[in-house]
């Protein structure tokens, strides 16, 4: 499901507020509805005619790939530049793997795996038609933003929900509230200003990071973590150049200042542990050696 969400993800910038005080990139969530005619459910944290056009285009690229009319490589080359994933070369590699994975499932390669045959049947129901039919469950609001996975949860879309990026801490809490925490793949722990509760309408006013959130640490394909790695490496190189040192640890090291390094925003617990081990530090906030 997450590979399906990533292949449908677009880079159209969304907005938390109409005055653009809280800009936020689009995140895509997908699931399968209980309806027979239009089983695919999609939701973003923002919507527009342009977004719907991007959805239709990407669904057609995926349909052609599953049906053998386009190779996973060609599909990735076409969609990676506008995917919003960073770095761009890693985005193409990731998307090509996702397209190949979905095509294999569509062809029955994963029928022997748990849930493989059921997923193949759902993909066939959606992508054997032309054009691909789907239901857009994006919740459009004037202030704030209802994130895609929370919109699908609010609409009671059953089963697993795929998300193009790890969920934020507030979406994770909402899934727990509905007793569906196992239906999303985890959270990076960051909480964004403008997050809006789907039913109460309450809007979170500020950004914050909760390291104790229900994080799935080893999802190295998360774009949040990839961006943290790239940001940390750039910071390290700049610090090393300024201090005459050659240390280039990924993830925002102290650069030889003697201070414990801080994890970049969005860094999972697994990355914190690996980084701490490389730097010979204790796990941040743990008080023990990792």
PDB file of C-alpha atoms in Angstrom:
ATOM      1  CA  UNK A   1       0.000   0.000   0.000  1.00  0.00           C
ATOM      2  CA  UNK A   2       2.816   2.417   0.773  1.00  0.00           C
ATOM      3  CA  UNK A   3       4.414   1.727  -2.607  1.00  0.00           C
ATOM      4  CA  UNK A   4       1.057   2.512  -4.210  1.00  0.00           C
ATOM      5  CA  UNK A   5       0.864   5.780  -2.268  1.00  0.00           C
ATOM      6  CA  UNK A   6       4.370   6.789  -3.321  1.00  0.00           C
ATOM      7  CA  UNK A   7       3.690   6.167  -7.000  1.00  0.00           C
ATOM      8  CA  UNK A   8       0.617   8.418  -6.802  1.00  0.00           C
ATOM      9  CA  UNK A   9       2.325  11.154  -4.782  1.00  0.00           C
ATOM     10  CA  UNK A  10       2.726  14.557  -6.431  1.00  0.00           C
ATOM     11  CA  UNK A  11       4.753  17.638  -5.644  1.00  0.00           C
ATOM     12  CA  UNK A  12       1.998  20.236  -5.882  1.00  0.00           C
ATOM     13  CA  UNK A  13       2.525  22.517  -2.869  1.00  0.00           C
ATOM     14  CA  UNK A  14      -0.401  22.488  -0.488  1.00  0.00           C
ATOM     15  CA  UNK A  15      -1.400  25.071   2.061  1.00  0.00           C
ATOM     16  CA  UNK A  16      -2.480  24.858   5.653  1.00  0.00           C
ATOM     17  CA  UNK A  17      -4.055  28.320   5.530  1.00  0.00           C
ATOM     18  CA  UNK A  18      -5.414  30.269   2.598  1.00  0.00           C
ATOM     19  CA  UNK A  19      -3.051  33.137   3.498  1.00  0.00           C
ATOM     20  CA  UNK A  20      -0.095  30.721   3.069  1.00  0.00           C
ATOM     21  CA  UNK A  21       1.123  31.277   6.609  1.00  0.00           C
ATOM     22  CA  UNK A  22       1.663  27.524   7.022  1.00  0.00           C
ATOM     23  CA  UNK A  23       2.888  26.087   3.691  1.00  0.00           C
ATOM     24  CA  UNK A  24       3.083  22.303   3.518  1.00  0.00           C
ATOM     25  CA  UNK A  25       3.838  19.859   0.696  1.00  0.00           C
ATOM     26  CA  UNK A  26       1.145  17.468  -0.437  1.00  0.00           C
ATOM     27  CA  UNK A  27       1.128  14.019   1.155  1.00  0.00           C
ATOM     28  CA  UNK A  28      -0.863  11.251  -0.493  1.00  0.00           C
ATOM     29  CA  UNK A  29      -2.801   8.497   1.286  1.00  0.00           C
ATOM     30  CA  UNK A  30      -4.530   5.570  -0.425  1.00  0.00           C
ATOM     31  CA  UNK A  31      -6.734   2.670   0.555  1.00  0.00           C
ATOM     32  CA  UNK A  32      -9.448   0.436  -0.845  1.00  0.00           C
ATOM     33  CA  UNK A  33     -13.076   1.227  -0.119  1.00  0.00           C
ATOM     34  CA  UNK A  34     -15.775  -1.352   0.486  1.00  0.00           C
ATOM     35  CA  UNK A  35     -17.540  -0.259  -2.702  1.00  0.00           C
ATOM     36  CA  UNK A  36     -17.461  -2.575  -5.703  1.00  0.00           C
ATOM     37  CA  UNK A  37     -17.550   0.034  -8.449  1.00  0.00           C
ATOM     38  CA  UNK A  38     -14.896   2.480  -7.225  1.00  0.00           C
ATOM     39  CA  UNK A  39     -12.678   0.607  -4.798  1.00  0.00           C
ATOM     40  CA  UNK A  40      -9.667   2.948  -4.776  1.00  0.00           C
ATOM     41  CA  UNK A  41      -9.712   5.741  -2.180  1.00  0.00           C
ATOM     42  CA  UNK A  42      -7.282   8.669  -2.382  1.00  0.00           C
ATOM     43  CA  UNK A  43      -6.828  11.636  -0.074  1.00  0.00           C
ATOM     44  CA  UNK A  44      -4.345  14.493   0.108  1.00  0.00           C
ATOM     45  CA  UNK A  45      -3.920  17.281   2.644  1.00  0.00           C
ATOM     46  CA  UNK A  46      -4.966  19.770  -0.067  1.00  0.00           C
ATOM     47  CA  UNK A  47      -6.942  19.544  -3.288  1.00  0.00           C
ATOM     48  CA  UNK A  48      -7.525  21.480  -6.483  1.00  0.00           C
ATOM     49  CA  UNK A  49      -8.292  20.884 -10.147  1.00  0.00           C
ATOM     50  CA  UNK A  50      -4.550  20.656 -10.750  1.00  0.00           C
ATOM     51  CA  UNK A  51      -4.192  18.008  -8.059  1.00  0.00           C
ATOM     52  CA  UNK A  52      -6.989  15.951  -9.590  1.00  0.00           C
ATOM     53  CA  UNK A  53      -5.307  16.189 -12.995  1.00  0.00           C
ATOM     54  CA  UNK A  54      -2.026  14.980 -11.469  1.00  0.00           C
ATOM     55  CA  UNK A  55      -3.847  12.060  -9.815  1.00  0.00           C
ATOM     56  CA  UNK A  56      -5.429  11.029 -13.132  1.00  0.00           C
ATOM     57  CA  UNK A  57      -2.085  11.255 -14.949  1.00  0.00           C
ATOM     58  CA  UNK A  58      -0.223   9.184 -12.373  1.00  0.00           C
ATOM     59  CA  UNK A  59      -2.977   6.579 -12.235  1.00  0.00           C
ATOM     60  CA  UNK A  60      -2.697   6.202 -16.008  1.00  0.00           C
ATOM     61  CA  UNK A  61       1.100   5.803 -15.810  1.00  0.00           C
ATOM     62  CA  UNK A  62       0.653   3.121 -13.161  1.00  0.00           C
ATOM     63  CA  UNK A  63      -2.082   1.373 -15.176  1.00  0.00           C
ATOM     64  CA  UNK A  64       0.198   1.195 -18.226  1.00  0.00           C
ATOM     65  CA  UNK A  65       3.062  -0.125 -16.083  1.00  0.00           C
ATOM     66  CA  UNK A  66       0.948  -2.853 -14.496  1.00  0.00           C
ATOM     67  CA  UNK A  67      -0.418  -3.873 -17.902  1.00  0.00           C
ATOM     68  CA  UNK A  68       3.079  -4.051 -19.431  1.00  0.00           C
ATOM     69  CA  UNK A  69       2.633  -1.016 -21.699  1.00  0.00           C
ATOM     70  CA  UNK A  70       5.380   0.916 -19.896  1.00  0.00           C
ATOM     71  CA  UNK A  71       8.484  -0.260 -18.045  1.00  0.00           C
ATOM     72  CA  UNK A  72       9.035   0.569 -14.354  1.00  0.00           C
ATOM     73  CA  UNK A  73      12.126   2.529 -15.385  1.00  0.00           C
ATOM     74  CA  UNK A  74      10.247   4.668 -17.906  1.00  0.00           C
ATOM     75  CA  UNK A  75       7.428   5.241 -15.420  1.00  0.00           C
ATOM     76  CA  UNK A  76       9.889   6.361 -12.739  1.00  0.00           C
ATOM     77  CA  UNK A  77      11.694   8.685 -15.159  1.00  0.00           C
ATOM     78  CA  UNK A  78       8.379  10.279 -16.036  1.00  0.00           C
ATOM     79  CA  UNK A  79       7.071  10.774 -12.505  1.00  0.00           C
ATOM     80  CA  UNK A  80      10.179  11.281 -10.348  1.00  0.00           C
ATOM     81  CA  UNK A  81      10.895  14.913 -11.385  1.00  0.00           C
ATOM     82  CA  UNK A  82       7.468  16.016 -10.102  1.00  0.00           C
ATOM     83  CA  UNK A  83       7.243  13.598  -7.180  1.00  0.00           C
ATOM     84  CA  UNK A  84       8.469  16.030  -4.542  1.00  0.00           C
ATOM     85  CA  UNK A  85      10.780  13.347  -3.132  1.00  0.00           C
ATOM     86  CA  UNK A  86      14.368  14.348  -2.376  1.00  0.00           C
ATOM     87  CA  UNK A  87      17.085  13.812  -3.428  1.00  0.00           C
ATOM     88  CA  UNK A  88      15.793  13.474  -6.994  1.00  0.00           C
ATOM     89  CA  UNK A  89      18.122  10.649  -8.032  1.00  0.00           C
ATOM     90  CA  UNK A  90      17.040   8.666  -4.979  1.00  0.00           C
ATOM     91  CA  UNK A  91      13.411   9.416  -5.850  1.00  0.00           C
ATOM     92  CA  UNK A  92      13.746   7.811  -9.270  1.00  0.00           C
ATOM     93  CA  UNK A  93      15.413   4.743  -7.776  1.00  0.00           C
ATOM     94  CA  UNK A  94      12.732   4.437  -5.103  1.00  0.00           C
ATOM     95  CA  UNK A  95       9.847   4.896  -7.540  1.00  0.00           C
ATOM     96  CA  UNK A  96      11.291   2.388 -10.019  1.00  0.00           C
ATOM     97  CA  UNK A  97      11.377  -0.205  -7.248  1.00  0.00           C
ATOM     98  CA  UNK A  98       7.804   0.663  -6.282  1.00  0.00           C
ATOM     99  CA  UNK A  99       6.544   0.314  -9.857  1.00  0.00           C
ATOM    100  CA  UNK A 100       8.356  -3.020 -10.244  1.00  0.00           C
ATOM    101  CA  UNK A 101       7.000  -4.245  -6.903  1.00  0.00           C
ATOM    102  CA  UNK A 102       3.414  -3.383  -7.811  1.00  0.00           C
ATOM    103  CA  UNK A 103       3.781  -4.945 -11.272  1.00  0.00           C
ATOM    104  CA  UNK A 104       5.073  -8.179  -9.736  1.00  0.00           C
ATOM    105  CA  UNK A 105       2.118  -8.269  -7.342  1.00  0.00           C
ATOM    106  CA  UNK A 106      -0.256  -7.564 -10.251  1.00  0.00           C
ATOM    107  CA  UNK A 107       1.257 -10.524 -12.129  1.00  0.00           C
ATOM    108  CA  UNK A 108       0.790 -12.897  -9.192  1.00  0.00           C
ATOM    109  CA  UNK A 109       4.419 -13.124  -8.068  1.00  0.00           C
ATOM    110  CA  UNK A 110       3.386 -12.342  -4.466  1.00  0.00           C
ATOM    111  CA  UNK A 111       0.368 -14.674  -4.293  1.00  0.00           C
ATOM    112  CA  UNK A 112       2.211 -16.934  -1.865  1.00  0.00           C
ATOM    113  CA  UNK A 113       2.867 -14.092   0.592  1.00  0.00           C
ATOM    114  CA  UNK A 114       0.456 -13.081   3.334  1.00  0.00           C
ATOM    115  CA  UNK A 115      -2.135 -10.791   1.767  1.00  0.00           C
ATOM    116  CA  UNK A 116      -0.494 -10.995  -1.667  1.00  0.00           C
ATOM    117  CA  UNK A 117      -3.399 -12.637  -3.491  1.00  0.00           C
ATOM    118  CA  UNK A 118      -5.927 -10.244  -1.929  1.00  0.00           C
ATOM    119  CA  UNK A 119      -3.816  -7.216  -2.878  1.00  0.00           C
ATOM    120  CA  UNK A 120      -3.500  -8.519  -6.450  1.00  0.00           C
ATOM    121  CA  UNK A 121      -7.281  -8.860  -6.697  1.00  0.00           C
ATOM    122  CA  UNK A 122      -7.750  -5.291  -5.479  1.00  0.00           C
ATOM    123  CA  UNK A 123      -5.171  -3.946  -7.933  1.00  0.00           C
ATOM    124  CA  UNK A 124      -6.833  -5.859 -10.762  1.00  0.00           C
ATOM    125  CA  UNK A 125     -10.246  -4.454  -9.840  1.00  0.00           C
ATOM    126  CA  UNK A 126      -8.880  -0.921  -9.958  1.00  0.00           C
ATOM    127  CA  UNK A 127      -6.428  -0.990 -12.853  1.00  0.00           C
ATOM    128  CA  UNK A 128      -8.128  -3.299 -15.347  1.00  0.00           C
ATOM    129  CA  UNK A 129     -10.477  -0.441 -16.162  1.00  0.00           C
ATOM    130  CA  UNK A 130      -9.615   2.492 -18.401  1.00  0.00           C
ATOM    131  CA  UNK A 131      -9.695   5.203 -17.227  1.00  0.00           C
ATOM    132  CA  UNK A 132      -8.970   4.231 -13.644  1.00  0.00           C
ATOM    133  CA  UNK A 133     -11.875   5.104 -11.338  1.00  0.00           C
ATOM    134  CA  UNK A 134     -11.325   6.302  -7.781  1.00  0.00           C
ATOM    135  CA  UNK A 135     -12.933   8.268  -4.952  1.00  0.00           C
ATOM    136  CA  UNK A 136     -11.239  11.438  -3.704  1.00  0.00           C
ATOM    137  CA  UNK A 137     -11.758  11.689   0.056  1.00  0.00           C
ATOM    138  CA  UNK A 138      -9.662  14.847   0.514  1.00  0.00           C
ATOM    139  CA  UNK A 139     -11.319  17.081   3.112  1.00  0.00           C
ATOM    140  CA  UNK A 140     -11.097  20.673   1.909  1.00  0.00           C
ATOM    141  CA  UNK A 141     -11.090  23.261   4.707  1.00  0.00           C
ATOM    142  CA  UNK A 142     -10.648  27.033   4.826  1.00  0.00           C
ATOM    143  CA  UNK A 143      -8.186  26.986   7.709  1.00  0.00           C
ATOM    144  CA  UNK A 144      -5.743  24.301   8.679  1.00  0.00           C
ATOM    145  CA  UNK A 145      -5.363  21.019   6.776  1.00  0.00           C
ATOM    146  CA  UNK A 146      -6.772  17.546   7.270  1.00  0.00           C
ATOM    147  CA  UNK A 147      -3.951  15.173   6.371  1.00  0.00           C
ATOM    148  CA  UNK A 148      -4.686  12.434   3.846  1.00  0.00           C
ATOM    149  CA  UNK A 149      -4.465   9.418   6.147  1.00  0.00           C
ATOM    150  CA  UNK A 150      -6.659  11.111   8.745  1.00  0.00           C
ATOM    151  CA  UNK A 151      -9.216  11.886   6.032  1.00  0.00           C
ATOM    152  CA  UNK A 152      -9.362   8.209   5.033  1.00  0.00           C
ATOM    153  CA  UNK A 153      -9.627   7.149   8.659  1.00  0.00           C
ATOM    154  CA  UNK A 154     -12.427   9.666   9.191  1.00  0.00           C
ATOM    155  CA  UNK A 155     -14.235   8.200   6.153  1.00  0.00           C
ATOM    156  CA  UNK A 156     -13.878   4.706   7.678  1.00  0.00           C
ATOM    157  CA  UNK A 157     -11.909   3.385   4.696  1.00  0.00           C
ATOM    158  CA  UNK A 158     -11.257  -0.193   5.856  1.00  0.00           C
ATOM    159  CA  UNK A 159      -7.991  -2.082   6.077  1.00  0.00           C
ATOM    160  CA  UNK A 160      -4.451  -0.848   5.621  1.00  0.00           C
ATOM    161  CA  UNK A 161      -3.831   2.731   4.517  1.00  0.00           C
ATOM    162  CA  UNK A 162      -0.713   3.549   2.529  1.00  0.00           C
ATOM    163  CA  UNK A 163       0.973   6.927   2.933  1.00  0.00           C
ATOM    164  CA  UNK A 164       3.630   8.502   0.714  1.00  0.00           C
ATOM    165  CA  UNK A 165       5.549   9.647   3.803  1.00  0.00           C
ATOM    166  CA  UNK A 166       5.580   8.531   7.416  1.00  0.00           C
ATOM    167  CA  UNK A 167       2.610   9.993   9.275  1.00  0.00           C
ATOM    168  CA  UNK A 168       2.958  12.972  11.577  1.00  0.00           C
ATOM    169  CA  UNK A 169       2.505  12.613  15.334  1.00  0.00           C
ATOM    170  CA  UNK A 170      -1.018  14.042  15.268  1.00  0.00           C
ATOM    171  CA  UNK A 171      -2.192  11.614  12.566  1.00  0.00           C
ATOM    172  CA  UNK A 172      -0.677   8.795  14.603  1.00  0.00           C
ATOM    173  CA  UNK A 173      -2.603   9.958  17.671  1.00  0.00           C
ATOM    174  CA  UNK A 174      -5.805  10.146  15.626  1.00  0.00           C
ATOM    175  CA  UNK A 175      -5.287   6.559  14.445  1.00  0.00           C
ATOM    176  CA  UNK A 176      -4.814   5.493  18.065  1.00  0.00           C
ATOM    177  CA  UNK A 177      -7.988   7.401  18.969  1.00  0.00           C
ATOM    178  CA  UNK A 178      -9.899   5.307  16.415  1.00  0.00           C
ATOM    179  CA  UNK A 179      -8.086   2.111  17.493  1.00  0.00           C
ATOM    180  CA  UNK A 180      -6.520   1.824  14.039  1.00  0.00           C
ATOM    181  CA  UNK A 181      -2.859   2.492  14.784  1.00  0.00           C
ATOM    182  CA  UNK A 182      -1.892  -0.763  13.051  1.00  0.00           C
ATOM    183  CA  UNK A 183      -3.525   0.401   9.812  1.00  0.00           C
ATOM    184  CA  UNK A 184      -0.886   3.077   9.129  1.00  0.00           C
ATOM    185  CA  UNK A 185       2.822   2.376   8.844  1.00  0.00           C
ATOM    186  CA  UNK A 186       4.072   4.601  11.663  1.00  0.00           C
ATOM    187  CA  UNK A 187       5.143   8.159  12.391  1.00  0.00           C
ATOM    188  CA  UNK A 188       8.241  10.332  12.246  1.00  0.00           C
ATOM    189  CA  UNK A 189       7.007  12.086  15.412  1.00  0.00           C
ATOM    190  CA  UNK A 190       6.937  15.635  14.077  1.00  0.00           C
ATOM    191  CA  UNK A 191       3.744  17.671  14.553  1.00  0.00           C
ATOM    192  CA  UNK A 192       2.998  20.507  12.173  1.00  0.00           C
ATOM    193  CA  UNK A 193       1.228  23.839  12.660  1.00  0.00           C
ATOM    194  CA  UNK A 194      -2.183  23.870  11.036  1.00  0.00           C
ATOM    195  CA  UNK A 195      -2.958  20.161  11.525  1.00  0.00           C
ATOM    196  CA  UNK A 196      -6.740  19.925  11.773  1.00  0.00           C
ATOM    197  CA  UNK A 197      -8.718  17.209  13.528  1.00  0.00           C
ATOM    198  CA  UNK A 198     -11.139  15.706  10.946  1.00  0.00           C
ATOM    199  CA  UNK A 199     -14.169  15.675  13.244  1.00  0.00           C
ATOM    200  CA  UNK A 200     -13.637  18.297  15.954  1.00  0.00           C
ATOM    201  CA  UNK A 201     -12.061  20.836  13.604  1.00  0.00           C
ATOM    202  CA  UNK A 202      -9.425  21.732  16.208  1.00  0.00           C
ATOM    203  CA  UNK A 203      -6.276  23.198  14.629  1.00  0.00           C
ATOM    204  CA  UNK A 204      -2.816  22.752  16.118  1.00  0.00           C
ATOM    205  CA  UNK A 205      -1.136  26.164  16.424  1.00  0.00           C
ATOM    206  CA  UNK A 206       2.560  25.268  16.510  1.00  0.00           C
ATOM    207  CA  UNK A 207       5.187  22.826  15.320  1.00  0.00           C
ATOM    208  CA  UNK A 208       6.724  20.411  17.793  1.00  0.00           C
ATOM    209  CA  UNK A 209       8.536  17.097  17.923  1.00  0.00           C
ATOM    210  CA  UNK A 210       7.587  14.188  20.166  1.00  0.00           C
ATOM    211  CA  UNK A 211      10.399  11.651  20.349  1.00  0.00           C
ATOM    212  CA  UNK A 212       8.228   9.204  22.314  1.00  0.00           C
ATOM    213  CA  UNK A 213       5.657   8.920  19.514  1.00  0.00           C
ATOM    214  CA  UNK A 214       4.897   5.479  18.083  1.00  0.00           C
ATOM    215  CA  UNK A 215       7.770   5.678  15.624  1.00  0.00           C
ATOM    216  CA  UNK A 216       8.753   3.039  13.119  1.00  0.00           C
ATOM    217  CA  UNK A 217      12.513   3.663  13.172  1.00  0.00           C
ATOM    218  CA  UNK A 218      13.975   1.632  10.338  1.00  0.00           C
ATOM    219  CA  UNK A 219      11.883   2.884   7.427  1.00  0.00           C
ATOM    220  CA  UNK A 220      14.932   4.149   5.569  1.00  0.00           C
ATOM    221  CA  UNK A 221      12.810   4.808   2.473  1.00  0.00           C
ATOM    222  CA  UNK A 222      10.871   7.512   4.283  1.00  0.00           C
ATOM    223  CA  UNK A 223      11.290  10.823   2.506  1.00  0.00           C
ATOM    224  CA  UNK A 224      11.397  12.541   5.880  1.00  0.00           C
ATOM    225  CA  UNK A 225      14.455  10.499   6.804  1.00  0.00           C
ATOM    226  CA  UNK A 226      16.066  10.947   3.398  1.00  0.00           C
ATOM    227  CA  UNK A 227      15.690  14.697   3.731  1.00  0.00           C
ATOM    228  CA  UNK A 228      17.138  14.520   7.252  1.00  0.00           C
ATOM    229  CA  UNK A 229      20.138  12.596   5.958  1.00  0.00           C
ATOM    230  CA  UNK A 230      20.749  15.060   3.137  1.00  0.00           C
ATOM    231  CA  UNK A 231      20.313  18.049   5.447  1.00  0.00           C
ATOM    232  CA  UNK A 232      22.584  16.535   8.086  1.00  0.00           C
ATOM    233  CA  UNK A 233      25.306  15.687   5.591  1.00  0.00           C
ATOM    234  CA  UNK A 234      25.281  19.217   4.167  1.00  0.00           C
ATOM    235  CA  UNK A 235      25.500  20.708   7.658  1.00  0.00           C
ATOM    236  CA  UNK A 236      28.381  18.416   8.581  1.00  0.00           C
ATOM    237  CA  UNK A 237      30.345  19.284   5.453  1.00  0.00           C
ATOM    238  CA  UNK A 238      29.897  22.985   6.112  1.00  0.00           C
ATOM    239  CA  UNK A 239      31.017  22.629   9.730  1.00  0.00           C
ATOM    240  CA  UNK A 240      33.967  20.446   8.778  1.00  0.00           C
ATOM    241  CA  UNK A 241      35.101  22.984   6.187  1.00  0.00           C
ATOM    242  CA  UNK A 242      34.889  25.788   8.740  1.00  0.00           C
ATOM    243  CA  UNK A 243      36.787  23.884  11.435  1.00  0.00           C
ATOM    244  CA  UNK A 244      39.350  22.207   9.188  1.00  0.00           C
ATOM    245  CA  UNK A 245      38.051  18.755  10.112  1.00  0.00           C
ATOM    246  CA  UNK A 246      36.998  16.041   7.693  1.00  0.00           C
ATOM    247  CA  UNK A 247      34.175  14.483   9.700  1.00  0.00           C
ATOM    248  CA  UNK A 248      31.096  13.854   7.519  1.00  0.00           C
ATOM    249  CA  UNK A 249      28.745  11.747   9.655  1.00  0.00           C
ATOM    250  CA  UNK A 250      25.194  11.651   8.273  1.00  0.00           C
ATOM    251  CA  UNK A 251      22.464  13.174  10.401  1.00  0.00           C
ATOM    252  CA  UNK A 252      23.789  16.388  11.934  1.00  0.00           C
ATOM    253  CA  UNK A 253      26.875  15.575  14.014  1.00  0.00           C
ATOM    254  CA  UNK A 254      28.475  17.991  16.438  1.00  0.00           C
ATOM    255  CA  UNK A 255      31.351  18.619  14.000  1.00  0.00           C
ATOM    256  CA  UNK A 256      33.933  18.263  16.769  1.00  0.00           C
ATOM    257  CA  UNK A 257      32.458  20.870  19.130  1.00  0.00           C
ATOM    258  CA  UNK A 258      32.294  18.456  22.055  1.00  0.00           C
ATOM    259  CA  UNK A 259      28.507  18.836  22.284  1.00  0.00           C
ATOM    260  CA  UNK A 260      26.126  15.901  21.772  1.00  0.00           C
ATOM    261  CA  UNK A 261      24.704  15.951  18.272  1.00  0.00           C
ATOM    262  CA  UNK A 262      21.025  16.691  17.827  1.00  0.00           C
ATOM    263  CA  UNK A 263      18.796  14.562  15.620  1.00  0.00           C
ATOM    264  CA  UNK A 264      17.385  16.346  12.603  1.00  0.00           C
ATOM    265  CA  UNK A 265      13.651  16.974  12.570  1.00  0.00           C
ATOM    266  CA  UNK A 266      11.799  13.938  11.331  1.00  0.00           C
ATOM    267  CA  UNK A 267      14.586  11.511  12.196  1.00  0.00           C
ATOM    268  CA  UNK A 268      13.292   8.132  13.357  1.00  0.00           C
ATOM    269  CA  UNK A 269      14.450   6.418  16.534  1.00  0.00           C
ATOM    270  CA  UNK A 270      16.421   3.869  14.511  1.00  0.00           C
ATOM    271  CA  UNK A 271      18.409   6.615  12.799  1.00  0.00           C
ATOM    272  CA  UNK A 272      19.070   8.248  16.163  1.00  0.00           C
ATOM    273  CA  UNK A 273      20.445   4.961  17.490  1.00  0.00           C
ATOM    274  CA  UNK A 274      22.639   4.345  14.451  1.00  0.00           C
ATOM    275  CA  UNK A 275      23.940   7.899  14.519  1.00  0.00           C
ATOM    276  CA  UNK A 276      24.614   7.723  18.255  1.00  0.00           C
ATOM    277  CA  UNK A 277      26.573   4.520  17.784  1.00  0.00           C
ATOM    278  CA  UNK A 278      28.689   6.125  15.060  1.00  0.00           C
ATOM    279  CA  UNK A 279      29.437   9.135  17.273  1.00  0.00           C
ATOM    280  CA  UNK A 280      29.966   7.083  20.419  1.00  0.00           C
ATOM    281  CA  UNK A 281      27.127   8.917  22.181  1.00  0.00           C
ATOM    282  CA  UNK A 282      24.229   7.869  24.348  1.00  0.00           C
ATOM    283  CA  UNK A 283      20.837   7.620  22.727  1.00  0.00           C
ATOM    284  CA  UNK A 284      19.230  11.074  22.925  1.00  0.00           C
ATOM    285  CA  UNK A 285      16.870  11.175  25.877  1.00  0.00           C
ATOM    286  CA  UNK A 286      17.646   7.590  26.915  1.00  0.00           C
ATOM    287  CA  UNK A 287      20.371   8.097  29.490  1.00  0.00           C
ATOM    288  CA  UNK A 288      21.936   4.818  28.361  1.00  0.00           C
ATOM    289  CA  UNK A 289      24.439   3.813  25.745  1.00  0.00           C
ATOM    290  CA  UNK A 290      22.850   2.457  22.542  1.00  0.00           C
TER     291      UNK A 290
END
